[in-house]
mmCIF file of N, CA and C in Angstrom:
data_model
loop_
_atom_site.group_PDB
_atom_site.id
_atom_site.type_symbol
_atom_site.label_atom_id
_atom_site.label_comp_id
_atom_site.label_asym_id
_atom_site.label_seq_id
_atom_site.Cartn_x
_atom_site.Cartn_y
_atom_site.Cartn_z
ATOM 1 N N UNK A 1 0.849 -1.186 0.000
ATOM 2 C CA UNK A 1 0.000 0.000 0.000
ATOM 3 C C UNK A 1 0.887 1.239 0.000
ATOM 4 N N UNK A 2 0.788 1.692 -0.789
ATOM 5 C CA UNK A 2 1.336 3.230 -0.763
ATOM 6 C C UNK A 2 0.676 4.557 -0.425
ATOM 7 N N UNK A 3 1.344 4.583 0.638
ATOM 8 C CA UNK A 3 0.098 5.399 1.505
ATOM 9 C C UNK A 3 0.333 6.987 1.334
ATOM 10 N N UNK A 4 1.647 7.493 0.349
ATOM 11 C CA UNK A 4 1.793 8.823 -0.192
ATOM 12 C C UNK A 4 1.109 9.149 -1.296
ATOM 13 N N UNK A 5 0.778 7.976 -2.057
ATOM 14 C CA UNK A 5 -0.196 8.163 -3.683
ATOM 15 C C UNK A 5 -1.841 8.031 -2.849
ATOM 16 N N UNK A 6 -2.360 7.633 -1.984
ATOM 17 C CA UNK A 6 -3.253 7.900 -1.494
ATOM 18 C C UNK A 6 -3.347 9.001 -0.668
ATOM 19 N N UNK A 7 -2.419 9.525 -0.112
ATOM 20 C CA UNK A 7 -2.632 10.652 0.306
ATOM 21 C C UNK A 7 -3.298 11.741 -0.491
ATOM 22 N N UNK A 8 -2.030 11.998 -1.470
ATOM 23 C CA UNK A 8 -1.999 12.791 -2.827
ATOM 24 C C UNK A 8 -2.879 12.602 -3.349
ATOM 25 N N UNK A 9 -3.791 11.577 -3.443
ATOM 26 C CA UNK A 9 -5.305 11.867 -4.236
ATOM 27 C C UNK A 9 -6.472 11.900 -2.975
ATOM 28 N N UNK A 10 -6.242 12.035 -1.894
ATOM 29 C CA UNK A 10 -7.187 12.932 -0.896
ATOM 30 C C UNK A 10 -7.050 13.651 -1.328
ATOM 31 N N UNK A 11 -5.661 14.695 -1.005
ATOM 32 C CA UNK A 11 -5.760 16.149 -1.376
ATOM 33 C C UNK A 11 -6.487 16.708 -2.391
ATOM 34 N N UNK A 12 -6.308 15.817 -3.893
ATOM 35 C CA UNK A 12 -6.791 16.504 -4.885
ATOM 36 C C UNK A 12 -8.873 16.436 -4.535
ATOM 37 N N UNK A 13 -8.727 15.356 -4.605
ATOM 38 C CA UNK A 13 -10.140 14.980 -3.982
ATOM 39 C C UNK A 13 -10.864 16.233 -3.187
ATOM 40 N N UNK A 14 -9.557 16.249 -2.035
ATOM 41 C CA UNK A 14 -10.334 17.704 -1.554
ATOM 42 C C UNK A 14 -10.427 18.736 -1.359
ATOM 43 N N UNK A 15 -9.504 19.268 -2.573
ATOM 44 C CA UNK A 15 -9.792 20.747 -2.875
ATOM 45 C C UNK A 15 -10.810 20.470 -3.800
ATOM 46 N N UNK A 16 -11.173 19.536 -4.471
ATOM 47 C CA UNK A 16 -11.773 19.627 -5.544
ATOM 48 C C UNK A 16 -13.436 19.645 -4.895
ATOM 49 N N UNK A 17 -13.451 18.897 -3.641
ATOM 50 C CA UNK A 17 -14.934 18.637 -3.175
ATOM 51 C C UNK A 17 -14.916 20.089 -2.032
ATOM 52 N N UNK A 18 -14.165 21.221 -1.995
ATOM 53 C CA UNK A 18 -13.568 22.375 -1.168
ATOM 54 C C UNK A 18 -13.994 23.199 -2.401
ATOM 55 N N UNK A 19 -14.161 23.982 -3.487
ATOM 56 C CA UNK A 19 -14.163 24.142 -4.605
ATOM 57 C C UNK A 19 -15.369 24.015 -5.012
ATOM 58 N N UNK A 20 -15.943 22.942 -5.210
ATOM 59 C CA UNK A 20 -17.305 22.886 -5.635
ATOM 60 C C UNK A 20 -18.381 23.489 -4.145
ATOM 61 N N UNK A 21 -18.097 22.794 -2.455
ATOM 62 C CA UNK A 21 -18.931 22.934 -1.455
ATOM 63 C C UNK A 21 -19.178 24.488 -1.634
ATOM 64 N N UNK A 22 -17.977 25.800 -2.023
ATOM 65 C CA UNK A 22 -17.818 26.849 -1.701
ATOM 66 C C UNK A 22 -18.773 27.214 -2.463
ATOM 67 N N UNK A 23 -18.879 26.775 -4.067
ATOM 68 C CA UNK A 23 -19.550 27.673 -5.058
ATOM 69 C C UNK A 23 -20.952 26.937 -4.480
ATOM 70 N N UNK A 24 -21.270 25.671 -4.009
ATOM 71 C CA UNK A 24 -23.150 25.731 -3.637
ATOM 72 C C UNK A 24 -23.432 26.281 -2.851
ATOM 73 N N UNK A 25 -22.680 26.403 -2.032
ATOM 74 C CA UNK A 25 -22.769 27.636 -0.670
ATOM 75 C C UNK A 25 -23.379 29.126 -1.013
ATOM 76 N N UNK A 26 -22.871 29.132 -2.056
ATOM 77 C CA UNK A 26 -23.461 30.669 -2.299
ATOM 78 C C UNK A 26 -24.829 30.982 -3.148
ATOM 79 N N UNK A 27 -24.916 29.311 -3.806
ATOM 80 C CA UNK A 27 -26.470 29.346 -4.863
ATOM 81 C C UNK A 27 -27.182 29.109 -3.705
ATOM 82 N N UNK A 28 -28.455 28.744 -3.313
ATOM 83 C CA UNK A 28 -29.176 28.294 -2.439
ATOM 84 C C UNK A 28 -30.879 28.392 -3.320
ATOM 85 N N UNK A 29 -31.251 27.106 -3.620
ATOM 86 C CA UNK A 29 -32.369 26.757 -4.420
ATOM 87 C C UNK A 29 -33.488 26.888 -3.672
ATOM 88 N N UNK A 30 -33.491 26.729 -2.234
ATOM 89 C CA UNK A 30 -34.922 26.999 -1.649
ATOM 90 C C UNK A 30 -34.727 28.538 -1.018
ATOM 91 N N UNK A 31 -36.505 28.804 -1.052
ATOM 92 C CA UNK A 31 -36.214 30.336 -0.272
ATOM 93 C C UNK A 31 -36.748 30.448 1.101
ATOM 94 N N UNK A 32 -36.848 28.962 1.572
ATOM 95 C CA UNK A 32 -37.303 28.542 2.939
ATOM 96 C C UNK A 32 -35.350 28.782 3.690
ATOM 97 N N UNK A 33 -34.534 28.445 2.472
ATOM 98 C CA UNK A 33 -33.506 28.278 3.287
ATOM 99 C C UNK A 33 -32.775 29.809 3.611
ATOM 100 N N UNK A 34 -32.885 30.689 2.166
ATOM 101 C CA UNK A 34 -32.404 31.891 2.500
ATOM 102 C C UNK A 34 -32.951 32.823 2.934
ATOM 103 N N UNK A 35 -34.899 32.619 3.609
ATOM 104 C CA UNK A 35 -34.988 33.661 4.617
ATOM 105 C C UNK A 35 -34.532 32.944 5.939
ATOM 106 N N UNK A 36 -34.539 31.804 6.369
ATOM 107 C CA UNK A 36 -33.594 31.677 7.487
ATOM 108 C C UNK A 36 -32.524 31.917 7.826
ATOM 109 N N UNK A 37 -31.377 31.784 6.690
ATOM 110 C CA UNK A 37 -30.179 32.778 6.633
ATOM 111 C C UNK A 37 -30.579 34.257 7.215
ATOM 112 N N UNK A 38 -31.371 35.095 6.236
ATOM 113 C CA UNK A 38 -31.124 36.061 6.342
ATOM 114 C C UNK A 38 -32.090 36.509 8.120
ATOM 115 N N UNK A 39 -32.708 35.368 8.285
ATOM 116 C CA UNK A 39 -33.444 36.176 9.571
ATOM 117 C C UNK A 39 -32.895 35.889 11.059
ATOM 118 N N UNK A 40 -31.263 34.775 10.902
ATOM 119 C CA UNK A 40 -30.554 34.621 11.418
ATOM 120 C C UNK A 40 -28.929 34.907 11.775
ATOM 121 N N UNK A 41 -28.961 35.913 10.747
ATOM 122 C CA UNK A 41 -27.950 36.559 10.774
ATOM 123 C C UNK A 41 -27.372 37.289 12.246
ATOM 124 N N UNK A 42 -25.995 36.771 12.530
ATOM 125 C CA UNK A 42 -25.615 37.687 13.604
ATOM 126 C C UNK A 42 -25.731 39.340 13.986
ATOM 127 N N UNK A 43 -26.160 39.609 15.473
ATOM 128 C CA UNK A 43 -26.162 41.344 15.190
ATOM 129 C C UNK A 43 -25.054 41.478 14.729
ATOM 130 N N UNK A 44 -23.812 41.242 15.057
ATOM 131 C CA UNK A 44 -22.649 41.692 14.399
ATOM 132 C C UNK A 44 -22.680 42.246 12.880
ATOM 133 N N UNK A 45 -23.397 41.401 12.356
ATOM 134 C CA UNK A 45 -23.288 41.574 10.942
ATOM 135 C C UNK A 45 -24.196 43.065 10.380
ATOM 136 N N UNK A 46 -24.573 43.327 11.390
ATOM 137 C CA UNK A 46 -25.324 44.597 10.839
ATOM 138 C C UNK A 46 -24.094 45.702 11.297
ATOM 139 N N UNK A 47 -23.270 45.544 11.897
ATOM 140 C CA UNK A 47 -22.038 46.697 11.776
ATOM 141 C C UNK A 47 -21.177 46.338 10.871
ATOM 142 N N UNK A 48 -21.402 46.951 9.880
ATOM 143 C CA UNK A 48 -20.287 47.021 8.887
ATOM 144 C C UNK A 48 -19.207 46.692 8.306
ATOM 145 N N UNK A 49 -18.145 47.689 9.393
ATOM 146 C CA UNK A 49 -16.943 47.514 9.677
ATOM 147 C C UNK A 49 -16.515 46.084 10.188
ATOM 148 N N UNK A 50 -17.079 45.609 11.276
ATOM 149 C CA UNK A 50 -16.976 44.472 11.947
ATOM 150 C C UNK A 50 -17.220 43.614 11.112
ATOM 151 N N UNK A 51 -17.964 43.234 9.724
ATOM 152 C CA UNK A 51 -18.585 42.192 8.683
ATOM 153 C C UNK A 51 -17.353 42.545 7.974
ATOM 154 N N UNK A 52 -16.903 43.421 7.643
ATOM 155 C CA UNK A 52 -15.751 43.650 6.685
ATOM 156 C C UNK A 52 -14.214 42.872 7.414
ATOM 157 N N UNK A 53 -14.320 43.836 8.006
ATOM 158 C CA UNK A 53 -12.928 42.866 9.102
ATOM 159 C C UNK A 53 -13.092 41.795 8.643
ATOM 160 N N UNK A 54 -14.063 41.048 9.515
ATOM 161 C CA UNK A 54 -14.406 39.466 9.649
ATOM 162 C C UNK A 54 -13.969 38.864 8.310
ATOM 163 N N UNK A 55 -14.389 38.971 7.584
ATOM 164 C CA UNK A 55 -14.571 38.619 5.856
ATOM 165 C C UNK A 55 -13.054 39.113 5.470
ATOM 166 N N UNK A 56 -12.450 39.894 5.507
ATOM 167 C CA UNK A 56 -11.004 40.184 5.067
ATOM 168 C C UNK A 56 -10.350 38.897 5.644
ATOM 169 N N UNK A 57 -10.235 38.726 7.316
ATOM 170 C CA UNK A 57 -9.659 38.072 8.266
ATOM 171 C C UNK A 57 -9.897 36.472 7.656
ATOM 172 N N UNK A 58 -11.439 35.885 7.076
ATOM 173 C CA UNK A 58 -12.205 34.662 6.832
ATOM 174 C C UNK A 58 -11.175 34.535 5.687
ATOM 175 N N UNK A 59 -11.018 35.477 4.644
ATOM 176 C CA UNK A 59 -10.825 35.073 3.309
ATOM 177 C C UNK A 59 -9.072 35.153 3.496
ATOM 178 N N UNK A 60 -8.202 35.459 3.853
ATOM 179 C CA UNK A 60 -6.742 35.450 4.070
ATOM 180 C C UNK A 60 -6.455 33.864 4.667
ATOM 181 N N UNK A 61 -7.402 33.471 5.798
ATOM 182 C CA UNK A 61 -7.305 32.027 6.461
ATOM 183 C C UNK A 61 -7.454 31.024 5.290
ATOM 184 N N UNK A 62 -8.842 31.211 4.540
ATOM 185 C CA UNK A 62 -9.142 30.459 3.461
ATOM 186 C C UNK A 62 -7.913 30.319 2.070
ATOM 187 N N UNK A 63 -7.661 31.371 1.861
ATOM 188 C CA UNK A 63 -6.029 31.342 1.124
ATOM 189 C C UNK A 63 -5.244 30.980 1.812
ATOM 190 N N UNK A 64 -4.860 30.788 3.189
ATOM 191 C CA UNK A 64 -3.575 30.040 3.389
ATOM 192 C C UNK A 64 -3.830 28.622 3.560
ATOM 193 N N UNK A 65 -5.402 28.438 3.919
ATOM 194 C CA UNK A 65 -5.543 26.936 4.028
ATOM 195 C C UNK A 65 -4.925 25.996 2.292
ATOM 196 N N UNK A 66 -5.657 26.753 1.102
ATOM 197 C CA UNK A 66 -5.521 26.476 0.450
ATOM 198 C C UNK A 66 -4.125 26.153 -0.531
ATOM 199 N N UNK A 67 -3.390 27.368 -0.004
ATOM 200 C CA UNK A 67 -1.835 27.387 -0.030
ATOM 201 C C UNK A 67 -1.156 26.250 0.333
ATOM 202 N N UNK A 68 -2.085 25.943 1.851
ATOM 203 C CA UNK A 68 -1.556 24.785 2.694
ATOM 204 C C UNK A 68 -1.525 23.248 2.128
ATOM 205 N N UNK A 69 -2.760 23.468 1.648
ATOM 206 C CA UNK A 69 -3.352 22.003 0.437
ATOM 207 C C UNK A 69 -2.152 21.772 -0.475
ATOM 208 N N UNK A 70 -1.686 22.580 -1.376
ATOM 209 C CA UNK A 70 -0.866 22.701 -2.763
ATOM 210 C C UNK A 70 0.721 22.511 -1.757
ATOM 211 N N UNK A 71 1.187 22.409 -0.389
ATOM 212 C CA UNK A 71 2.441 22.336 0.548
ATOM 213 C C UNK A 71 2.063 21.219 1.069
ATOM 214 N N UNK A 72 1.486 20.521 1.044
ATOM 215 C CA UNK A 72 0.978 18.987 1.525
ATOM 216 C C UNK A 72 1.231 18.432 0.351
ATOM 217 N N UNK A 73 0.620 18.370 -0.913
ATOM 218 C CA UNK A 73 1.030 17.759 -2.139
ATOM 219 C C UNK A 73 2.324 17.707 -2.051
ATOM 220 N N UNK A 74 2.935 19.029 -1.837
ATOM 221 C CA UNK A 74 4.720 18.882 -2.750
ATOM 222 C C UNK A 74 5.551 18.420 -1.247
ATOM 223 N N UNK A 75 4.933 17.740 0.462
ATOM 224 C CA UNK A 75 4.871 17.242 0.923
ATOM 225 C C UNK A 75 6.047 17.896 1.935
ATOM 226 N N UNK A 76 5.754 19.490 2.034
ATOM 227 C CA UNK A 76 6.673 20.433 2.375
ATOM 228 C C UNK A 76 6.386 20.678 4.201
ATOM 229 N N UNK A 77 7.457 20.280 4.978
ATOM 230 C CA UNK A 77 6.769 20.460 6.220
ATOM 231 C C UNK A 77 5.935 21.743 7.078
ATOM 232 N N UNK A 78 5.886 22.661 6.635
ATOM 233 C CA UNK A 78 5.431 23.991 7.107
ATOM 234 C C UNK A 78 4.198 23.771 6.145
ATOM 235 N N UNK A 79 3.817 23.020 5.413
ATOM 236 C CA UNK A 79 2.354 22.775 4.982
ATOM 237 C C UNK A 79 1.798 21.890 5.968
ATOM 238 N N UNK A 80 1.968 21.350 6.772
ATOM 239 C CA UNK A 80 1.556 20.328 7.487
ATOM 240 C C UNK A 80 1.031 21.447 8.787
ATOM 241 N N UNK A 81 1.609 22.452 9.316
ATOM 242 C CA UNK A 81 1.656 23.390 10.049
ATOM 243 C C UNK A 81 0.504 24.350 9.537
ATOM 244 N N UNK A 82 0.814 24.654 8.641
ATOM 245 C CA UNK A 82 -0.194 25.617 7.929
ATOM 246 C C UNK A 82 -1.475 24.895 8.029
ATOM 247 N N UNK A 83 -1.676 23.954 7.653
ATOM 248 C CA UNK A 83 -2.679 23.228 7.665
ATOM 249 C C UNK A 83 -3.555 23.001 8.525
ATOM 250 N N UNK A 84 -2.940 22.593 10.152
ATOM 251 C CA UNK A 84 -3.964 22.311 11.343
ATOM 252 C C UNK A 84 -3.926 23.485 11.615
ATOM 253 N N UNK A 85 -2.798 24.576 11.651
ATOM 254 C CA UNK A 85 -3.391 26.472 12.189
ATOM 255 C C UNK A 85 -4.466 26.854 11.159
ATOM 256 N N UNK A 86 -4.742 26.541 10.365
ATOM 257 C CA UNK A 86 -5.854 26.971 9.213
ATOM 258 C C UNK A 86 -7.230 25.988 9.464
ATOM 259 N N UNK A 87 -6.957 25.041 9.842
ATOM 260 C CA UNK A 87 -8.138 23.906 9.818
ATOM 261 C C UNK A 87 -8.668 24.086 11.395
ATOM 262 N N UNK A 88 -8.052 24.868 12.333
ATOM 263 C CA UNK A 88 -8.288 25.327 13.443
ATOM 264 C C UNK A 88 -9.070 26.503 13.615
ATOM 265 N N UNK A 89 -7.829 27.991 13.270
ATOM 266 C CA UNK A 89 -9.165 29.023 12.722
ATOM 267 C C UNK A 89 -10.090 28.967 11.738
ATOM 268 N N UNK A 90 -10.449 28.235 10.878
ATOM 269 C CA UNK A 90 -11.481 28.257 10.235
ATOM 270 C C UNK A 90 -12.442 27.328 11.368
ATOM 271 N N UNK A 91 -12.389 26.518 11.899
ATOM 272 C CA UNK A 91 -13.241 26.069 12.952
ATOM 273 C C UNK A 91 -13.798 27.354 13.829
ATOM 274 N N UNK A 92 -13.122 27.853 14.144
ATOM 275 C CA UNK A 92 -12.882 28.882 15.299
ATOM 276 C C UNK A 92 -13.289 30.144 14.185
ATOM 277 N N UNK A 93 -13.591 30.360 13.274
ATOM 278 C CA UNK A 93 -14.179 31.609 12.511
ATOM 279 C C UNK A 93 -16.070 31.002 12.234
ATOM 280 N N UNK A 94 -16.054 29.495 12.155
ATOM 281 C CA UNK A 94 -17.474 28.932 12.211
ATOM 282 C C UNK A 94 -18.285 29.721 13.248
ATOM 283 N N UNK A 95 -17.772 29.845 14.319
ATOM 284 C CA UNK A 95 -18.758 29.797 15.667
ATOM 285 C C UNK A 95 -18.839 31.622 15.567
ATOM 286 N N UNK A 96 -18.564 32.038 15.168
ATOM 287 C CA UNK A 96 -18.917 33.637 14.721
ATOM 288 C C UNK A 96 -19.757 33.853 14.020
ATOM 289 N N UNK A 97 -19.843 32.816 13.222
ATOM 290 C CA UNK A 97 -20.987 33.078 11.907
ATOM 291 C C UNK A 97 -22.570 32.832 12.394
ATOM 292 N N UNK A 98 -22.603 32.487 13.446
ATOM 293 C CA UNK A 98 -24.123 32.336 13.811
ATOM 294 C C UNK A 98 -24.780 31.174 13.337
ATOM 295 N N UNK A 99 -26.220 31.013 13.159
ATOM 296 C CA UNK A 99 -26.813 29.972 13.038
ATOM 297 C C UNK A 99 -27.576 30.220 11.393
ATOM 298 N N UNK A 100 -27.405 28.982 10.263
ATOM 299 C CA UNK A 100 -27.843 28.837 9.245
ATOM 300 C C UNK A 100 -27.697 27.362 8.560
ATOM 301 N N UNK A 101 -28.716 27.951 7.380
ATOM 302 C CA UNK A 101 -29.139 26.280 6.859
ATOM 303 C C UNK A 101 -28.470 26.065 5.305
ATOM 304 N N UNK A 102 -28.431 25.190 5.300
ATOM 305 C CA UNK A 102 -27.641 25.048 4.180
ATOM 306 C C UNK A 102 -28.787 24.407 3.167
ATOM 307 N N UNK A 103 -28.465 24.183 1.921
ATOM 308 C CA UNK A 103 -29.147 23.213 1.119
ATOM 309 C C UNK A 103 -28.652 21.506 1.025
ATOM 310 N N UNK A 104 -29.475 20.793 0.883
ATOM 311 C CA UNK A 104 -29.084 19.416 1.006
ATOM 312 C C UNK A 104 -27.647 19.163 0.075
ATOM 313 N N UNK A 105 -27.355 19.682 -0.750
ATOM 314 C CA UNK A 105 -26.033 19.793 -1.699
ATOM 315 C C UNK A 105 -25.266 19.967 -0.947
ATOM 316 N N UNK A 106 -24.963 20.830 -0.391
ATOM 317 C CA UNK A 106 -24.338 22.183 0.880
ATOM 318 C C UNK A 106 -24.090 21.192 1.977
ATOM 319 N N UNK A 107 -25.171 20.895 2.195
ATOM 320 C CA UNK A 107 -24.520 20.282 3.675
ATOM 321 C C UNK A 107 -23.990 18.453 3.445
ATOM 322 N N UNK A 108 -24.759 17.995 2.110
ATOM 323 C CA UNK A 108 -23.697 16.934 1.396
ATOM 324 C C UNK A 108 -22.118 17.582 1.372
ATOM 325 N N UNK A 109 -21.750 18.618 0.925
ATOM 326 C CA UNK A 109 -20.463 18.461 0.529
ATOM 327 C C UNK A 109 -19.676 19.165 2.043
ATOM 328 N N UNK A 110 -20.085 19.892 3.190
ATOM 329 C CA UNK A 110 -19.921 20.624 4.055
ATOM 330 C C UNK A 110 -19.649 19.408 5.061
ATOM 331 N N UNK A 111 -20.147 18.001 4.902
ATOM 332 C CA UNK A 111 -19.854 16.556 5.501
ATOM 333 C C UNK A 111 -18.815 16.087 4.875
ATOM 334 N N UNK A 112 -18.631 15.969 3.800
ATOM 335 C CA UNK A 112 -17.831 15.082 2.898
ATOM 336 C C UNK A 112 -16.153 15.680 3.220
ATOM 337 N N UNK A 113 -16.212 17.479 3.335
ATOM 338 C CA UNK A 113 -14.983 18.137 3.616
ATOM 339 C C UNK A 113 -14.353 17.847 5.177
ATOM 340 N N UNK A 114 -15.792 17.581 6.052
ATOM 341 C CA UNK A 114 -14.919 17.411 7.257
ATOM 342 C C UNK A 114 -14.628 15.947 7.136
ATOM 343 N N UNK A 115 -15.246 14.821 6.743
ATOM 344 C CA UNK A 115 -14.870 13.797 6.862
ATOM 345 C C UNK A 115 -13.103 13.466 6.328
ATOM 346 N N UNK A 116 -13.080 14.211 5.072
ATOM 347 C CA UNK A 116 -11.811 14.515 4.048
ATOM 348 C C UNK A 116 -10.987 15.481 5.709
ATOM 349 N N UNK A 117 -11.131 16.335 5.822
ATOM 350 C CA UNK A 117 -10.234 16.753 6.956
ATOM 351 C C UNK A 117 -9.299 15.402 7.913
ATOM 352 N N UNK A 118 -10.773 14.976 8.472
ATOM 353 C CA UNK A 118 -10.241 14.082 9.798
ATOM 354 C C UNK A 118 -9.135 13.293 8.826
ATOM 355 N N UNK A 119 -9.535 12.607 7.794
ATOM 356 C CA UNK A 119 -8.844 11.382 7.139
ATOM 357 C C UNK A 119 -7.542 11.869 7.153
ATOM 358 N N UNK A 120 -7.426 13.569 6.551
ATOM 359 C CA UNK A 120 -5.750 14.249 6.367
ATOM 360 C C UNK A 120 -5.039 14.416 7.533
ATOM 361 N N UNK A 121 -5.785 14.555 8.713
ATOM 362 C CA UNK A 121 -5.086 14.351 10.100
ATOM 363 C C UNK A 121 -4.524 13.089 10.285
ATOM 364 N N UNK A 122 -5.602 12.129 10.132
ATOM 365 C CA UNK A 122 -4.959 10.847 10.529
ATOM 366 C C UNK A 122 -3.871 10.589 9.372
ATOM 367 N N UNK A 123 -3.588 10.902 8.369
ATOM 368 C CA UNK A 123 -2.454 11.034 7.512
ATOM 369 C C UNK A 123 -1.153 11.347 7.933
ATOM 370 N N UNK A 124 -1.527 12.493 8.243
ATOM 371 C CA UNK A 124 -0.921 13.298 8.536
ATOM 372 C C UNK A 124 0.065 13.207 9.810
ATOM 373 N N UNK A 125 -0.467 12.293 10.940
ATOM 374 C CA UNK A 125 0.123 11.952 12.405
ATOM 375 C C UNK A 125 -0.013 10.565 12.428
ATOM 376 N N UNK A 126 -0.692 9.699 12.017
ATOM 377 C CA UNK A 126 -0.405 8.320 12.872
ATOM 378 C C UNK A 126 -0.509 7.428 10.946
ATOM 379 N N UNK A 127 0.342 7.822 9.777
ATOM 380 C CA UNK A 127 0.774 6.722 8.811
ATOM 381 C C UNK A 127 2.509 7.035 8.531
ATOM 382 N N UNK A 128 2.538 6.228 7.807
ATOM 383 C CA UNK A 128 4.101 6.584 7.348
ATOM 384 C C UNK A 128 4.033 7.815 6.558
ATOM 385 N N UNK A 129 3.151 8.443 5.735
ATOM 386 C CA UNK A 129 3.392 10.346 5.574
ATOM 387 C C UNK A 129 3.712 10.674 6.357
ATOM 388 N N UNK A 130 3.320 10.552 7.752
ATOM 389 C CA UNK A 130 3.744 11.610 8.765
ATOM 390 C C UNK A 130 5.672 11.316 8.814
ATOM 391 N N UNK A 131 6.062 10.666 8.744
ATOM 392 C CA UNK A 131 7.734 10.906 8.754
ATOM 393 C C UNK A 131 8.240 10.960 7.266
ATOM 394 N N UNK A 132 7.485 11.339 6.226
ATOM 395 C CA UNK A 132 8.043 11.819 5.291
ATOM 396 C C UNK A 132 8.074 13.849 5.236
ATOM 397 N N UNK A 133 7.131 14.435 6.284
ATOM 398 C CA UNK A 133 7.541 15.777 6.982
ATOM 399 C C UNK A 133 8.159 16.202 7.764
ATOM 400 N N UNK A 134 9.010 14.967 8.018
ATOM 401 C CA UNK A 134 10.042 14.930 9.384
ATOM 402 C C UNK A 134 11.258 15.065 8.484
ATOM 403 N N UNK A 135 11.552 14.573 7.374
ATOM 404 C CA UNK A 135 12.725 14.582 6.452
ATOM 405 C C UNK A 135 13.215 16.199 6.114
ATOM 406 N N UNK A 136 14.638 16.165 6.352
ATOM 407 C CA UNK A 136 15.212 17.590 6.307
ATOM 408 C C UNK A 136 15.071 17.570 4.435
ATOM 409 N N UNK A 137 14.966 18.723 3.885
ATOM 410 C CA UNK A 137 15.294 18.715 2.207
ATOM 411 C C UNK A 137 16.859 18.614 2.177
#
């Protein structure tokens, strides 16, 4: 078993299922689902400034996670780093966002990414990848 060519096609796997979850995220086919969005929106979000921040701060994490993805492929150790500090604050940027519903697509692929997460952890710390990020270049 070669457990670096399976790695390497998680990853692709899940930017690719990271990629598609993002763009259904933003269609939403029922309008049962987006007046609950919108009638659940955090007060926060009605200050401005504070929605802007947030969203600058959301979208810089989301680029380094992704950065982090493409440093896991080329199997670079500070991607491995990047990775759980990114897969952490983006956890930790969730619980800001308040309470909302997704569409059955949405929350299909919003499962499929964390499941794809856990699997890259356990990759990541308890197979033989994990001491191929231990190797000096």
């Amino acid at each position: 078993m070669d457990a670096i060519k399976y790695f390497k096609k998680l990853l692709v796997f899940y930017l690719f299922a990271f990629v598609i979850g993002m763009i259904i995220s933003f269609y939403s086919d029922s309008v049962a689902v987006s007046e609950f969005n919108e009638r659940m929106e955090p007060e926060w979000f009605n200050n401005e400034s504070a929605m802007i921040a947030f969203f600058y701060i959301f979208f810089l994490i989301l680029i380094l996670h992704i950065i982090s993805l493409f440093m896991l492929f080329k199997l670079k150790r500070n991607g491995k780093r990047i990775f759980v500090s990114t897969l952490v604050l983006l956890s930790i940027a969730a619980l800001f966002t308040g309470s909302y519903a997704f569409s059955p697509f949405g929350l299909l692929f919003e499962y499929i990414i964390y499941m794809i997460d856990g699997a890259l952890l356990v990759f990541l710390y308890f197979t033989p990848v994990s001491k191929k990020f231990n190797n000096f270049p």
